[in-house]
Short mmCIF file of C-alpha atoms in Angstrom, two decimals:
data_model
loop_
_atom_site.label_atom_id
_atom_site.label_comp_id
_atom_site.label_asym_id
_atom_site.label_seq_id
_atom_site.Cartn_x
_atom_site.Cartn_y
_atom_site.Cartn_z
CA UNK A 17 80.89 62.99 6.11
CA UNK A 18 83.41 61.59 3.84
CA UNK A 19 82.80 60.00 0.46
CA UNK A 20 82.60 56.41 1.79
CA UNK A 21 79.96 57.34 4.33
CA UNK A 22 77.96 59.09 1.68
CA UNK A 23 78.05 56.00 -0.51
CA UNK A 24 77.03 53.83 2.42
CA UNK A 25 74.24 56.21 3.39
CA UNK A 26 73.14 56.33 -0.27
CA UNK A 27 73.16 52.54 -0.48
CA UNK A 28 71.32 52.37 2.87
CA UNK A 29 68.81 54.91 1.64
CA UNK A 30 68.34 53.03 -1.68
CA UNK A 31 67.96 49.75 0.29
CA UNK A 32 65.42 51.35 2.61
CA UNK A 33 63.46 52.61 -0.39
CA UNK A 34 63.67 49.21 -2.07
CA UNK A 35 62.59 47.49 1.15
CA UNK A 36 59.65 49.92 1.46
CA UNK A 37 58.73 49.36 -2.18
CA UNK A 38 58.91 45.61 -1.70
CA UNK A 39 56.91 45.85 1.53
CA UNK A 40 54.25 47.98 -0.25
CA UNK A 41 54.19 45.54 -3.15
CA UNK A 42 54.01 42.60 -0.75
CA UNK A 43 51.21 44.32 1.22
CA UNK A 44 49.32 44.96 -1.99
CA UNK A 45 49.77 41.34 -3.08
CA UNK A 46 48.72 40.17 0.43
CA UNK A 47 45.62 42.41 0.30
CA UNK A 48 44.81 41.12 -3.18
CA UNK A 49 45.16 37.47 -2.04
CA UNK A 50 43.03 38.12 1.07
CA UNK A 51 40.34 39.84 -1.05
CA UNK A 52 40.32 36.97 -3.55
CA UNK A 53 40.16 34.45 -0.69
CA UNK A 54 37.20 36.38 0.92
CA UNK A 55 35.46 36.49 -2.44
CA UNK A 56 36.03 32.79 -2.99
CA UNK A 57 34.77 32.04 0.52
CA UNK A 58 31.62 34.07 -0.18
CA UNK A 59 31.11 32.28 -3.51
CA UNK A 60 31.66 28.91 -1.83
CA UNK A 61 29.35 29.85 0.99
CA UNK A 62 26.65 30.92 -1.48
CA UNK A 63 27.15 27.76 -3.54
CA UNK A 64 27.05 25.63 -0.38
CA UNK A 65 23.90 27.37 0.79
CA UNK A 66 22.28 26.81 -2.61
CA UNK A 67 23.36 23.16 -2.60
CA UNK A 68 22.19 22.76 0.95
CA UNK A 69 18.82 24.32 0.14
CA UNK A 70 18.49 22.12 -2.92
CA UNK A 71 19.37 19.05 -0.88
CA UNK A 72 16.93 20.11 1.83
CA UNK A 73 14.16 20.46 -0.75
CA UNK A 74 14.97 16.99 -2.12
CA UNK A 75 14.90 15.52 1.41
CA UNK A 76 11.58 17.24 2.18
CA UNK A 77 10.07 16.05 -1.12
CA UNK A 78 11.27 12.46 -0.48
CA UNK A 79 9.95 12.56 3.08
CA UNK A 80 6.57 13.87 1.89
CA UNK A 81 6.38 11.23 -0.83
CA UNK A 82 7.26 8.50 1.66
CA UNK A 83 4.72 9.76 4.18
CA UNK A 84 2.00 9.90 1.49
CA UNK A 85 2.87 6.36 0.39
CA UNK A 86 2.72 5.10 3.98
CA UNK A 87 -0.64 6.83 4.50
CA UNK A 88 -1.97 5.37 1.25
CA UNK A 89 -0.74 1.90 2.22
CA UNK A 90 -2.28 2.22 5.71
CA UNK A 91 -5.61 3.28 4.16
CA UNK A 92 -5.48 0.40 1.70
CA UNK A 93 -4.66 -2.03 4.50
CA UNK A 94 -7.54 -0.67 6.58
CA UNK A 95 -9.89 -0.84 3.55
CA UNK A 96 -8.77 -4.47 2.94
CA UNK A 97 -9.47 -5.32 6.60
CA UNK A 98 -12.88 -3.74 6.38
CA UNK A 99 -13.70 -5.66 3.22
CA UNK A 100 -12.47 -8.91 4.77
CA UNK A 101 -14.52 -8.24 7.92
CA UNK A 102 -17.61 -7.47 5.83
CA UNK A 103 -17.18 -10.66 3.79
CA UNK A 104 -16.72 -12.62 7.02
CA UNK A 105 -19.91 -11.09 8.44
CA UNK A 106 -21.78 -11.97 5.23
CA UNK A 107 -20.52 -15.52 5.53
CA UNK A 108 -21.50 -15.74 9.19
CA UNK A 109 -24.90 -14.26 8.42
CA UNK A 110 -25.43 -16.91 5.74
CA UNK A 111 -24.48 -19.68 8.15
CA UNK A 112 -26.63 -18.38 11.00
CA UNK A 113 -29.86 -17.72 9.11
CA UNK A 114 -33.02 -18.95 10.73
CA UNK A 115 -33.95 -22.48 9.66
CA UNK A 116 -36.57 -21.69 6.99
CA UNK A 117 -34.57 -18.74 5.63
CA UNK A 118 -31.49 -20.96 5.39
CA UNK A 119 -33.26 -23.64 3.37
CA UNK A 120 -34.91 -21.01 1.18
CA UNK A 121 -31.35 -19.83 0.37
CA UNK A 122 -30.46 -23.45 -0.54
CA UNK A 123 -33.53 -23.61 -2.87
CA UNK A 124 -32.45 -20.28 -4.47
CA UNK A 125 -28.97 -21.71 -5.11
CA UNK A 126 -30.58 -24.84 -6.57
CA UNK A 127 -32.52 -22.68 -9.05
CA UNK A 128 -29.17 -21.51 -10.44
CA UNK A 129 -28.53 -25.13 -11.43
CA UNK A 130 -31.94 -25.63 -13.06
CA UNK A 131 -32.03 -28.74 -15.20
CA UNK A 132 -29.24 -30.49 -13.25
CA UNK A 133 -29.54 -33.91 -11.69
CA UNK A 134 -27.50 -36.17 -9.50
CA UNK A 135 -26.75 -36.45 -5.83
CA UNK A 136 -26.68 -33.55 -3.42
CA UNK A 137 -24.28 -33.48 -0.47
CA UNK A 138 -24.76 -31.46 2.70
CA UNK A 139 -22.85 -31.05 5.92
CA UNK A 140 -23.83 -33.05 9.00
CA UNK A 141 -25.62 -30.12 10.63
CA UNK A 142 -27.88 -29.66 7.60
CA UNK A 143 -28.51 -33.43 7.24
CA UNK A 144 -29.71 -33.44 10.85
CA UNK A 145 -32.22 -30.62 10.28
CA UNK A 146 -33.50 -31.31 6.77
CA UNK A 147 -37.09 -30.29 6.18
CA UNK A 148 -39.38 -33.23 5.36
CA UNK A 149 -40.17 -31.82 1.92
CA UNK A 150 -36.54 -30.95 1.04
CA UNK A 151 -36.23 -33.14 -2.08
CA UNK A 152 -39.62 -32.06 -3.45
CA UNK A 153 -38.67 -28.38 -2.93
CA UNK A 154 -35.42 -29.00 -4.80
CA UNK A 155 -37.45 -30.50 -7.66
CA UNK A 156 -39.66 -27.41 -7.62
CA UNK A 157 -36.43 -25.40 -7.90
CA UNK A 158 -35.58 -27.22 -11.10
CA UNK A 159 -33.09 -29.89 -10.09
CA UNK A 160 -33.74 -33.61 -9.90
CA UNK A 161 -31.57 -34.97 -7.09
CA UNK A 162 -31.35 -37.40 -4.27
CA UNK A 163 -29.90 -36.41 -0.92
CA UNK A 164 -26.76 -38.33 0.08
CA UNK A 165 -26.66 -39.57 3.63
CA UNK A 166 -22.86 -39.05 3.61
CA UNK A 167 -21.95 -35.66 5.06
CA UNK A 168 -19.34 -33.45 3.38
CA UNK A 169 -16.95 -31.10 5.02
CA UNK A 170 -18.43 -27.73 4.03
CA UNK A 171 -19.65 -24.88 6.18
CA UNK A 172 -23.08 -24.50 4.57
CA UNK A 173 -24.74 -24.78 1.21
CA UNK A 174 -24.36 -27.94 -0.81
CA UNK A 175 -22.37 -29.84 -3.43
CA UNK A 176 -24.15 -31.38 -6.39
CA UNK A 177 -22.46 -34.37 -8.04
CA UNK A 178 -23.41 -35.98 -11.30
CA UNK A 179 -20.73 -38.46 -12.29
CA UNK A 180 -17.46 -36.53 -12.70
CA UNK A 181 -19.23 -33.18 -12.70
CA UNK A 182 -19.38 -31.37 -9.37
CA UNK A 183 -21.09 -28.04 -8.66
CA UNK A 184 -19.77 -26.50 -5.45
CA UNK A 185 -22.52 -24.36 -4.00
CA UNK A 186 -20.95 -24.18 -0.50
CA UNK A 187 -21.33 -20.69 0.91
CA UNK A 188 -17.59 -20.23 1.32
CA UNK A 189 -17.01 -21.30 -2.33
CA UNK A 190 -19.70 -18.89 -3.59
CA UNK A 191 -18.17 -16.00 -1.65
CA UNK A 192 -14.69 -16.93 -2.88
CA UNK A 193 -15.82 -17.18 -6.53
CA UNK A 194 -17.58 -13.80 -6.33
CA UNK A 195 -15.07 -12.03 -4.17
CA UNK A 196 -14.16 -9.38 -6.76
CA UNK A 197 -17.82 -8.60 -7.41
CA UNK A 198 -18.53 -8.47 -3.65
CA UNK A 199 -15.49 -6.27 -3.06
CA UNK A 200 -16.71 -3.79 -5.69
CA UNK A 201 -20.11 -3.67 -4.07
CA UNK A 202 -18.63 -3.23 -0.58
CA UNK A 203 -16.27 -0.51 -1.90
CA UNK A 204 -19.23 1.37 -3.32
CA UNK A 205 -21.25 1.03 -0.18
CA UNK A 206 -18.57 1.73 2.41
CA UNK A 207 -15.97 3.96 0.79
CA UNK A 208 -17.64 6.12 -1.86
#
């Protein structure tokens, strides 16, 4: 081998060593990048899992809260329906009392207005079935009234007028004015 070939072989050998060194360095850098990428992927996966679990917990909590609210609203609606039905039954019971019981209820209402006087108004049904001693029983109840022959549009009970003053003792008006009190009573009886 002559001197030129030796130089070329030496250069080739140096190049091969440099190429191998560069390849080893590149492989090491590649391995490092791959390891870092795998580590980052694992971190991201863990973070995503934690975020997903947190989000899932939030969704479950919101769904539970919504379901509880819907149940509560449904129960309140049902309770309201039961109260309304009970008040309706009370009203119907008042309207459908037997004749003497009905007028005894009228006399009891009149006692609440003791000392009042004026004109008492009834519906047509009650005017048609008035007991003969109706006015005297009202006087015994403490009110001094005359019975109007003009019917009023009420379901039952009466209206007492004295000039501009009017006492509405219609059954529906009494129930409406005492609704809160009646609801409390019904709640205690039905739901506690």
